[in-house]
CSV table of C-alpha atoms in Angstrom, one decimal:
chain,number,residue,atom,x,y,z
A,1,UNK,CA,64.2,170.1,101.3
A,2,UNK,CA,64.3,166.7,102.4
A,3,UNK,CA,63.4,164.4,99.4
A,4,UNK,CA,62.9,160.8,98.9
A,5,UNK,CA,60.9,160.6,95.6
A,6,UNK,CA,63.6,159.8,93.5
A,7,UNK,CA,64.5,156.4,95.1
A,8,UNK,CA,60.9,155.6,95.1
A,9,UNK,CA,61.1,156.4,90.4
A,10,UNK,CA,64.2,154.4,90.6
A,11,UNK,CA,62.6,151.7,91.8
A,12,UNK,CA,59.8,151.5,90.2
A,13,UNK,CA,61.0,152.1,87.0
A,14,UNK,CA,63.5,149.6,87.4
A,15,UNK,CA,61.2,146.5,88.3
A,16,UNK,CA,58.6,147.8,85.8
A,17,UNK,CA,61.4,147.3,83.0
A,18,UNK,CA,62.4,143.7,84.8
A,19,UNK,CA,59.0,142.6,85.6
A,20,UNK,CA,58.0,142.9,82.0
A,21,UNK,CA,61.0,141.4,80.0
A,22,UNK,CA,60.7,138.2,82.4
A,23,UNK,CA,57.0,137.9,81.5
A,24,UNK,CA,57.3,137.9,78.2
A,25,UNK,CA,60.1,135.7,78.1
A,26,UNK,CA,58.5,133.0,79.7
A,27,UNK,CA,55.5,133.8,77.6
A,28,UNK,CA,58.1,133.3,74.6
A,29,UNK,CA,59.1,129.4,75.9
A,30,UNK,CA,56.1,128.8,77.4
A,31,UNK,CA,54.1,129.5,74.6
A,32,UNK,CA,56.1,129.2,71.6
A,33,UNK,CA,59.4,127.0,72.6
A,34,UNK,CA,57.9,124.4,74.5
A,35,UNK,CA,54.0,125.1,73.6
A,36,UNK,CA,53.2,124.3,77.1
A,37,UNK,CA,51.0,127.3,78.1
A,38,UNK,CA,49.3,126.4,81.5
A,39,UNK,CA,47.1,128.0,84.0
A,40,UNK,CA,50.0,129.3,85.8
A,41,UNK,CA,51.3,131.3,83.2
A,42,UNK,CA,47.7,133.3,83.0
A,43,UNK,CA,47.6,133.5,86.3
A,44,UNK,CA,51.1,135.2,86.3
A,45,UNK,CA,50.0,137.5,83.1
A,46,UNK,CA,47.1,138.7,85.5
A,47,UNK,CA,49.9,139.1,88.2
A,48,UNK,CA,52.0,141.5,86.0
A,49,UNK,CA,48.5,143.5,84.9
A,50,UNK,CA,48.3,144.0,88.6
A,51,UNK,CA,51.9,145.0,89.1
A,52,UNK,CA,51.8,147.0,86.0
A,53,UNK,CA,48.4,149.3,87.3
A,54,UNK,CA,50.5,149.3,90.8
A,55,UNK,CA,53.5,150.7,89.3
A,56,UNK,CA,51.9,153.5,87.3
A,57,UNK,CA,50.1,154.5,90.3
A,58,UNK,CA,53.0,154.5,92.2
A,59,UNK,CA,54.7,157.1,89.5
A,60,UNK,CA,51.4,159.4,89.8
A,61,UNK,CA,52.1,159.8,93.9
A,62,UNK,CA,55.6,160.6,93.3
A,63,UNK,CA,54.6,163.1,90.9
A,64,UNK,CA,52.6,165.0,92.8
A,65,UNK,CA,54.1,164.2,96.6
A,66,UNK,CA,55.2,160.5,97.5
A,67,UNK,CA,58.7,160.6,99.3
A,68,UNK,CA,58.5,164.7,99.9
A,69,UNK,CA,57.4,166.2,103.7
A,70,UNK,CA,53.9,167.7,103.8
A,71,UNK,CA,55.4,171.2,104.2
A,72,UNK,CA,57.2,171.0,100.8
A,73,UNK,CA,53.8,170.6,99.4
A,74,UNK,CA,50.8,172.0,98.2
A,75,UNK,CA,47.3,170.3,100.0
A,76,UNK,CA,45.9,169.5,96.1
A,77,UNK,CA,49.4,167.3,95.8
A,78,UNK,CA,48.9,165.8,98.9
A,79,UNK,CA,45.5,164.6,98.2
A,80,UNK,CA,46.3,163.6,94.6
A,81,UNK,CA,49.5,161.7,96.0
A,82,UNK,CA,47.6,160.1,99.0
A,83,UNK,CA,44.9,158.8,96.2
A,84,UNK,CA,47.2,157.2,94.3
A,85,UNK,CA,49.2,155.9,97.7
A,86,UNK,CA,46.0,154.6,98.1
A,87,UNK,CA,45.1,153.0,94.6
A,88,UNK,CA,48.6,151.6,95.4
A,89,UNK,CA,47.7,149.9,98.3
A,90,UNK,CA,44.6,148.1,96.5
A,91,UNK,CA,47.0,146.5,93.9
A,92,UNK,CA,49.6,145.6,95.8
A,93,UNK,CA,47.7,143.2,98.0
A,94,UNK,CA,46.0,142.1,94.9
A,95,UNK,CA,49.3,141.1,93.1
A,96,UNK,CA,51.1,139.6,95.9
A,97,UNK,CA,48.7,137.7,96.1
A,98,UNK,CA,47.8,136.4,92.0
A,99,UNK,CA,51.8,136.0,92.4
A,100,UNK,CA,51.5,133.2,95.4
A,101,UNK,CA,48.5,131.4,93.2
A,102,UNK,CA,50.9,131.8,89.9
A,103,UNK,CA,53.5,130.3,91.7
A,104,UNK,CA,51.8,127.3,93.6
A,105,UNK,CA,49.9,126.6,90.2
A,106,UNK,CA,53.4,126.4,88.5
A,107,UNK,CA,54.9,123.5,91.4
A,108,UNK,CA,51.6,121.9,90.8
A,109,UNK,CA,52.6,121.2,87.4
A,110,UNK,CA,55.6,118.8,89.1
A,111,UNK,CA,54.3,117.9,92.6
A,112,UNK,CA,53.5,114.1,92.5
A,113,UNK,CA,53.4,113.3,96.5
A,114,UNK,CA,50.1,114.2,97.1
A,115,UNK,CA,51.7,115.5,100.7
A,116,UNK,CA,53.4,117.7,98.6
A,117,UNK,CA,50.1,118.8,96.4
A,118,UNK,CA,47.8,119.1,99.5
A,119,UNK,CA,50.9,121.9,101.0
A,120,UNK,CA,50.4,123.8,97.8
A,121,UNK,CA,46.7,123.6,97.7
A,122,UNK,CA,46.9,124.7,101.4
A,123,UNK,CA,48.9,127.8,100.7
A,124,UNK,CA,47.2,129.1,97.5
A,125,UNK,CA,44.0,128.8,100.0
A,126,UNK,CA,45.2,130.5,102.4
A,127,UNK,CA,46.8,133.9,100.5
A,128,UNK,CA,43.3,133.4,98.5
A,129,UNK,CA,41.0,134.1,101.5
A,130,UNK,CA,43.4,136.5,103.9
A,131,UNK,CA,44.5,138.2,100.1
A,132,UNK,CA,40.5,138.7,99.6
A,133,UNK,CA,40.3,139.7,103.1
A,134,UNK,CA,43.3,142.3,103.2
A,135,UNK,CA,41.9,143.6,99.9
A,136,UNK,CA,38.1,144.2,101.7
A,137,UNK,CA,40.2,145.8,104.8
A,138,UNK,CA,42.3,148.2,102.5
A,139,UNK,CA,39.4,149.3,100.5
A,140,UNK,CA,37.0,150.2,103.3
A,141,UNK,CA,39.6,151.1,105.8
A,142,UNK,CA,37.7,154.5,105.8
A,143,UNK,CA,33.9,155.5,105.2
A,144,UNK,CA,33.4,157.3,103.1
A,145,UNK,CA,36.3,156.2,101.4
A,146,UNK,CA,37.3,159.2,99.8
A,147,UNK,CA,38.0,160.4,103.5
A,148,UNK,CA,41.3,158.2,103.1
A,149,UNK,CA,43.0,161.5,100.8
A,150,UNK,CA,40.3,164.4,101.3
A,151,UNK,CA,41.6,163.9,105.2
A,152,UNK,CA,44.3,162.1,106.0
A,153,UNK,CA,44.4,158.4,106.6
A,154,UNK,CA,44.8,158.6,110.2
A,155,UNK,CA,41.3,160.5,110.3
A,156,UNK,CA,38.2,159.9,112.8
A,157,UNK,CA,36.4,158.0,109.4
A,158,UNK,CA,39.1,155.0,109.3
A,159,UNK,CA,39.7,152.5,110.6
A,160,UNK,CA,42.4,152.8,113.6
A,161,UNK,CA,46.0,152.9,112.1
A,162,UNK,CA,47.8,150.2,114.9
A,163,UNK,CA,44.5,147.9,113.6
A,164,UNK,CA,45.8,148.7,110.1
A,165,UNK,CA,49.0,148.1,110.6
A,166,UNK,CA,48.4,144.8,112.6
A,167,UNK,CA,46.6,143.5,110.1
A,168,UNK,CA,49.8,144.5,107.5
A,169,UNK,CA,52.2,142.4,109.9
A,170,UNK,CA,50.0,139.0,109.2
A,171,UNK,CA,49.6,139.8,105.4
A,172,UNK,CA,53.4,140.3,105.3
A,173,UNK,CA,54.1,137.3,108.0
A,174,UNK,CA,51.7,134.9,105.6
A,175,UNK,CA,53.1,136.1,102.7
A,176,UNK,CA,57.0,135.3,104.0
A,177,UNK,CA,55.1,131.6,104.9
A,178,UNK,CA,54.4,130.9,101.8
A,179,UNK,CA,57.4,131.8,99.4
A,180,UNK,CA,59.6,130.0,102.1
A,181,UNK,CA,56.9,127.2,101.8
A,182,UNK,CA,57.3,127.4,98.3
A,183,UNK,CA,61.1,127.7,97.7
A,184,UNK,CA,61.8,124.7,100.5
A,185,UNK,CA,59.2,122.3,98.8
A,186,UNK,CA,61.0,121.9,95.7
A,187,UNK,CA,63.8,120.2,97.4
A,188,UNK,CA,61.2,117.8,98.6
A,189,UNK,CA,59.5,117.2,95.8
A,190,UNK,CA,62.9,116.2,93.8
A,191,UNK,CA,64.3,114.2,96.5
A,192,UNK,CA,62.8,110.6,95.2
A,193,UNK,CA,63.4,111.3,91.2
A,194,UNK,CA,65.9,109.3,89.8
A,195,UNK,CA,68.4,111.9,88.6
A,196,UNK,CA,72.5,112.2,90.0
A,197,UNK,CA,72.9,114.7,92.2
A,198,UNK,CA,74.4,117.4,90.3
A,199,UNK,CA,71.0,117.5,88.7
A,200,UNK,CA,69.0,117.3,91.9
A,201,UNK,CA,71.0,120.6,92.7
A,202,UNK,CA,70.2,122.6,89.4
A,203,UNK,CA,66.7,121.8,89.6
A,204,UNK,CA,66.0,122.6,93.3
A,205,UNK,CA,67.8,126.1,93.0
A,206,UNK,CA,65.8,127.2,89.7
A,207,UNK,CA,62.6,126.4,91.3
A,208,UNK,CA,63.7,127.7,94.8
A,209,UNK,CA,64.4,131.1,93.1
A,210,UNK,CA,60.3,131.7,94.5
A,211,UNK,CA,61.7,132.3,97.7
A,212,UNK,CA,63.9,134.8,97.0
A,213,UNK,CA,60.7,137.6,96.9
A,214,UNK,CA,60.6,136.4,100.9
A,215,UNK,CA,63.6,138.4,101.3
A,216,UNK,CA,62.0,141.7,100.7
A,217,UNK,CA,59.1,140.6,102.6
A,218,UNK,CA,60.7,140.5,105.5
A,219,UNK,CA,63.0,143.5,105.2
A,220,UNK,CA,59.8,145.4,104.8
A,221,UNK,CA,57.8,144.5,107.9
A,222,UNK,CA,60.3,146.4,110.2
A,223,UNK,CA,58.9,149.7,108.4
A,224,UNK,CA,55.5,148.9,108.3
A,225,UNK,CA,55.3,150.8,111.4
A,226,UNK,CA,55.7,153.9,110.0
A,227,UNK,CA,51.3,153.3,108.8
A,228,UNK,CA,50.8,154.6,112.0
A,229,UNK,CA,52.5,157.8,111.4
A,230,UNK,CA,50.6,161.4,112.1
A,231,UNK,CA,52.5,164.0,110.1
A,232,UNK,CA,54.3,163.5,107.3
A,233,UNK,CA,52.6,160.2,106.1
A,234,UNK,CA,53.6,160.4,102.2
A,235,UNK,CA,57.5,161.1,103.5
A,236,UNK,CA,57.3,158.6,106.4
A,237,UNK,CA,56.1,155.5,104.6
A,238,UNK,CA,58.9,155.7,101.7
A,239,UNK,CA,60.4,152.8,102.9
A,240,UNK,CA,57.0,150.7,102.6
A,241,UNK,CA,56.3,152.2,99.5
A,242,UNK,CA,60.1,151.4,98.1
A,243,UNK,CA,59.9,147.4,99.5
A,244,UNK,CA,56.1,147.0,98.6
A,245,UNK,CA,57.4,147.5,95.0
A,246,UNK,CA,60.9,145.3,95.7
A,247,UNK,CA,58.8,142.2,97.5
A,248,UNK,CA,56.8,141.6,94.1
A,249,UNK,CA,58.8,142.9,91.7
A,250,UNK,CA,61.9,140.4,93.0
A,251,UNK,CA,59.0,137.5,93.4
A,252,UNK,CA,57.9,137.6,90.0
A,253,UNK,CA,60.9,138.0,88.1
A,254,UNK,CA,62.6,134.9,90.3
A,255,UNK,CA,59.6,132.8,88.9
A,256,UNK,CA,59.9,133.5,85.4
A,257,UNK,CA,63.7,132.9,85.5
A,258,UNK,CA,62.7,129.7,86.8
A,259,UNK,CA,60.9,128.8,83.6
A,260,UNK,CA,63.8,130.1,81.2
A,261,UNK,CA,66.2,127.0,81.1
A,262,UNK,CA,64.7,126.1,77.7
A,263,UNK,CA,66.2,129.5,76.3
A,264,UNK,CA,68.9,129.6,78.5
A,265,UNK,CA,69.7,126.1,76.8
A,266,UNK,CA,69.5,127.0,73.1
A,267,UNK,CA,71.2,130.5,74.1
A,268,UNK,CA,74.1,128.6,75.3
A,269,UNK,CA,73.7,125.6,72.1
A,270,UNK,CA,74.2,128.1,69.5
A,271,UNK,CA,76.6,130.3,71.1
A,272,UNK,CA,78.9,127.1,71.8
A,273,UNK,CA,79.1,127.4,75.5
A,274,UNK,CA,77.6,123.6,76.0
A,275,UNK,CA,79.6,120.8,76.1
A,276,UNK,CA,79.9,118.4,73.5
A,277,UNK,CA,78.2,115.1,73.6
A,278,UNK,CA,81.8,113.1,74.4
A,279,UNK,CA,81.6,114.8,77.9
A,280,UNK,CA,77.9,114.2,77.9
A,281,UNK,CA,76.6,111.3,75.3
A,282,UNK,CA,73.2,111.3,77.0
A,283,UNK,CA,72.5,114.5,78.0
A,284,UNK,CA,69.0,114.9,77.6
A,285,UNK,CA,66.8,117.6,74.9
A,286,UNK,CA,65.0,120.6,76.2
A,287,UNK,CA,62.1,120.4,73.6
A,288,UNK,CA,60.3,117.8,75.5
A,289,UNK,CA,57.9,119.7,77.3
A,290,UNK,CA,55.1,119.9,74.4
A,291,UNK,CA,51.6,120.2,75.8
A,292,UNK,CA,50.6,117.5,73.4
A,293,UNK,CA,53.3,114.8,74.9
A,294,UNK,CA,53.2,115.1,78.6
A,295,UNK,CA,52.6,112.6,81.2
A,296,UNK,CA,49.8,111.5,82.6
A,297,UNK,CA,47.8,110.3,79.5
A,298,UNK,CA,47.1,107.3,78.2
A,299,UNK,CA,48.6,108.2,74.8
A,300,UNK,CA,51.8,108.8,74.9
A,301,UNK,CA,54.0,110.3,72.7
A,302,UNK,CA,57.4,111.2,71.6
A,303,UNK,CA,59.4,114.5,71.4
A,304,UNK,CA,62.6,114.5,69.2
A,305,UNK,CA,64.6,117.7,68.9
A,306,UNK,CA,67.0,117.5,66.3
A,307,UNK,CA,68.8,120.4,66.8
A,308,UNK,CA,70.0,119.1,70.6
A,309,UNK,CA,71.3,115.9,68.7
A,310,UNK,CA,74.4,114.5,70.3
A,311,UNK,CA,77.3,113.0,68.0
A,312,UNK,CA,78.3,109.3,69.5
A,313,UNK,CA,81.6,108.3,67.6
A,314,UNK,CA,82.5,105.4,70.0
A,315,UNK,CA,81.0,102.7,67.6
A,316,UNK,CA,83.9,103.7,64.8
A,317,UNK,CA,87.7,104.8,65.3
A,318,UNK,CA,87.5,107.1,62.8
A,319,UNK,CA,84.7,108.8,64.4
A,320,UNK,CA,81.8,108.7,61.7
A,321,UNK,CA,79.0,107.2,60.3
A,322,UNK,CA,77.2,107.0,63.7
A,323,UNK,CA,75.1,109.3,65.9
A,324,UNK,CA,72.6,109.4,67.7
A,325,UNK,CA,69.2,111.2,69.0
A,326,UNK,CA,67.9,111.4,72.2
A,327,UNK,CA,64.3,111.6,72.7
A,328,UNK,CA,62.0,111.7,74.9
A,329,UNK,CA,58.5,109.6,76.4
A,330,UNK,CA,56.0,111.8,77.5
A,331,UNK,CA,52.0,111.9,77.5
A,332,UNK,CA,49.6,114.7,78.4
A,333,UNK,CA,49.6,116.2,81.7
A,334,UNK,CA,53.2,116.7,82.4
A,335,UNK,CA,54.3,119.0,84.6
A,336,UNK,CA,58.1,119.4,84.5
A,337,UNK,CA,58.2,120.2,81.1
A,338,UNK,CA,61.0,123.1,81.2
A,339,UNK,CA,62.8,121.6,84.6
A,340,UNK,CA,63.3,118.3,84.0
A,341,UNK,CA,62.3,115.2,81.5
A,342,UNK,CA,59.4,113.3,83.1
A,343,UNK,CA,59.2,109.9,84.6
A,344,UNK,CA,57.3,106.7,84.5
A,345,UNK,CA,55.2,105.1,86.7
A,346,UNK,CA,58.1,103.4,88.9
A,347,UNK,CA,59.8,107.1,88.7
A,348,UNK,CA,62.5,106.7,86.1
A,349,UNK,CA,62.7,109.1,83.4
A,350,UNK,CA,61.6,107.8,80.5
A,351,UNK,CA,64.4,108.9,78.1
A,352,UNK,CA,65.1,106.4,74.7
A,353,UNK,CA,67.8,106.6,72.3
A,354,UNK,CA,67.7,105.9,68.8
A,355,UNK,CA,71.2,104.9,67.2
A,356,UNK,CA,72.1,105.2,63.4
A,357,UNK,CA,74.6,103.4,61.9
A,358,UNK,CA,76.5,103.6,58.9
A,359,UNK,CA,77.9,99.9,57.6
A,360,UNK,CA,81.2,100.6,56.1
A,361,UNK,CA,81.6,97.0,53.8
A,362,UNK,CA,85.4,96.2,52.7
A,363,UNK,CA,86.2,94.2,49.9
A,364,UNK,CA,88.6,91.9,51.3
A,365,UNK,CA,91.6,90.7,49.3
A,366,UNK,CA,91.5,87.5,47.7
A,367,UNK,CA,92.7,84.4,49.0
A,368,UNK,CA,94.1,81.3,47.3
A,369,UNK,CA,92.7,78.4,47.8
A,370,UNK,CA,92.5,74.9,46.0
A,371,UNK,CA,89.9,74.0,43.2
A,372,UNK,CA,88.5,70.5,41.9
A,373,UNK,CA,88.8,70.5,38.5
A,374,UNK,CA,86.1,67.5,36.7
A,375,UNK,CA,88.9,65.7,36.1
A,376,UNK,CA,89.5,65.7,39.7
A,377,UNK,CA,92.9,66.9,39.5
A,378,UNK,CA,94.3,69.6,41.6
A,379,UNK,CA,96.0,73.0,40.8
């Protein structure tokens, strides 16, 4: 008995695990760490909702017949598994889709150029409108609908399988579009800060890891073929049912990694694996992000993490009395809160320092000198 079910538990079960510790660790800095709870973040909670209903789904069809041949089945499992195929289908396009707004709301947060904003706003457009017309496609793709598991889907009720299909080659091709779209744009929207390099590098690759769900978008348009598929259709299309779960499973977890350096900071502060401030005096604090102190607002304000101090012992030999505490300029509106500190007007980062100093006084040995005495005589 040919059977393919078991990949399709593994992974599911394995990006229903991921999808949900991601999510609620960047719900944990987001909210909590850096209080900076946006749009973006609902949007993405509403993204996972979506993944979550397409997952359990997904573990009803193989139950009952998803990955097995038609032959190794009863026709009750094979209409219970298509419905759920089919329940699958519906959420799938609805949270690849809520993932490309999640994401293109999260760069939004740091896009200045408005170039660079109207590219964004271009993309979240357009998987809004084909997402909403994919979604109407997939849901009346046969009349009655119910015709779509009572049947089969390739019955005289739906809609032609190659026009199916078709229409699942642009949704996929868009979809690849935008998460390259949005994993080149970063580097873009970086080029002009005023930051080394090295910096430049870190920042580009954390919020590049959006393209990374691209990968399984294109590995899974060679098999979207097999929707066209006569016999065998809940055993045929185990490929598209294993990368429809990869492509947003991969997606969303590399965009809530992206929004983890705060923790991944104080992970690596308390477990010692940061370097000390006399390899980087001025490294800057990753409590700056607050949604009361970002930029963009006429008030601004100032963030000081104390825990993230850095010891300066270059104004003593002996190394004390001295340190200092880096903090941080922001106003409301900022954007890059857990990527990088924000910057001025002219596109520096506004970063001040505030030194302490210890005065260490002496009492210096005395000295002999000559007094008048009234009578004008000398000792």
């Amino acid at each position: 008995m040919e059977d393919r079910s078991q990949q399709v538990l593994a992974i599911g079960t394995t990006f229903f695990i991921l999808a949900w510790i991601v999510v609620l660790l960047r719900v944990y800095v987001r909210a909590y760490m850096i209080k900076s709870w946006g749009i973006d973040d609902w949007i993405m909670m509403l993204a996972l909702a979506c993944f979550t209903i397409y997952l359990v789904a997904q573990l009803g069809g193989v139950y009952y017949g998803t990955g097995r041949r038609d032959k190794d089945l009863e026709p009750p499992d094979i209409e219970r598994a298509l419905r759920f195929w089919y329940i699958c289908e519906l959420f799938y396009v609805i949270a690849s889709s809520t993932l490309k707004v999640a994401i293109g709301l999260f760069l939004l947060r740091i896009a200045v150029n408005r170039t660079h904003i109207l590219i964004i706003y271009f993309i979240n457009g357009a998987s809004i409108i084909f997402g909403t017309a994919y979604l109407c496609v997939v849901i009346f793709q046969c009349s009655p609908i119910h015709t779509f598991w009572t049947i089969r889907p390739n019955n005289e009720h739906c809609l032609p399988r190659d026009t199916v299909a078709s229409l699942t080659y642009a949704a996929s091709a868009l979809a690849a579009v935008a998460d390259w779209t949005f994993g080149i744009l970063p580097g873009f929207i970086v080029w002009d800060l005023h930051m080394n390099n090295k910096t430049k590098m870190v920042v580009v690759v954390i919020l590049g890891f959006a393209a990374i769900g691209s990968t399984a978008t294109l590995v899974r348009i060679p098999y979207i073929k097999s929707l066209k598929t006569l016999e065998d259709f809940l055993y045929e299309t185990t490929d598209v049912a294993i990368w429809s779960t990869i492509e947003p499973g991969v997606g969303m977890t590399a965009a809530c990694v992206a929004t983890l350096r705060p923790l991944l900071q104080k992970v690596f502060h308390k477990t010692g694996l940061t370097s000390n401030s006399r390899s980087h005096p001025s490294r800057f604090t990753p409590n700056w992000g607050s949604s009361a102190n970002q930029l963009g607002s006429k008030k601004q304000g100032y963030i000081r993490s104390p825990s993230y101090s850095h010891g300066m012992d270059t104004l003593r030999a002996d190394g004390s009395g001295a340190r200092t505490t880096t903090t941080v300029v922001g106003g409301d509106g900022s954007s890059e809160e857990h990527i990088f500190p924000p910057a001025g007007r002219n596109g520096a980062m506004n970063i001040s320092k505030s030194v302490e100093v210890t005065h260490v006084t002496e009492t210096a040995p005395p000295r002999q000198h000559h007094e008048r005495r009234s009578d004008d005589s000398l000792v």
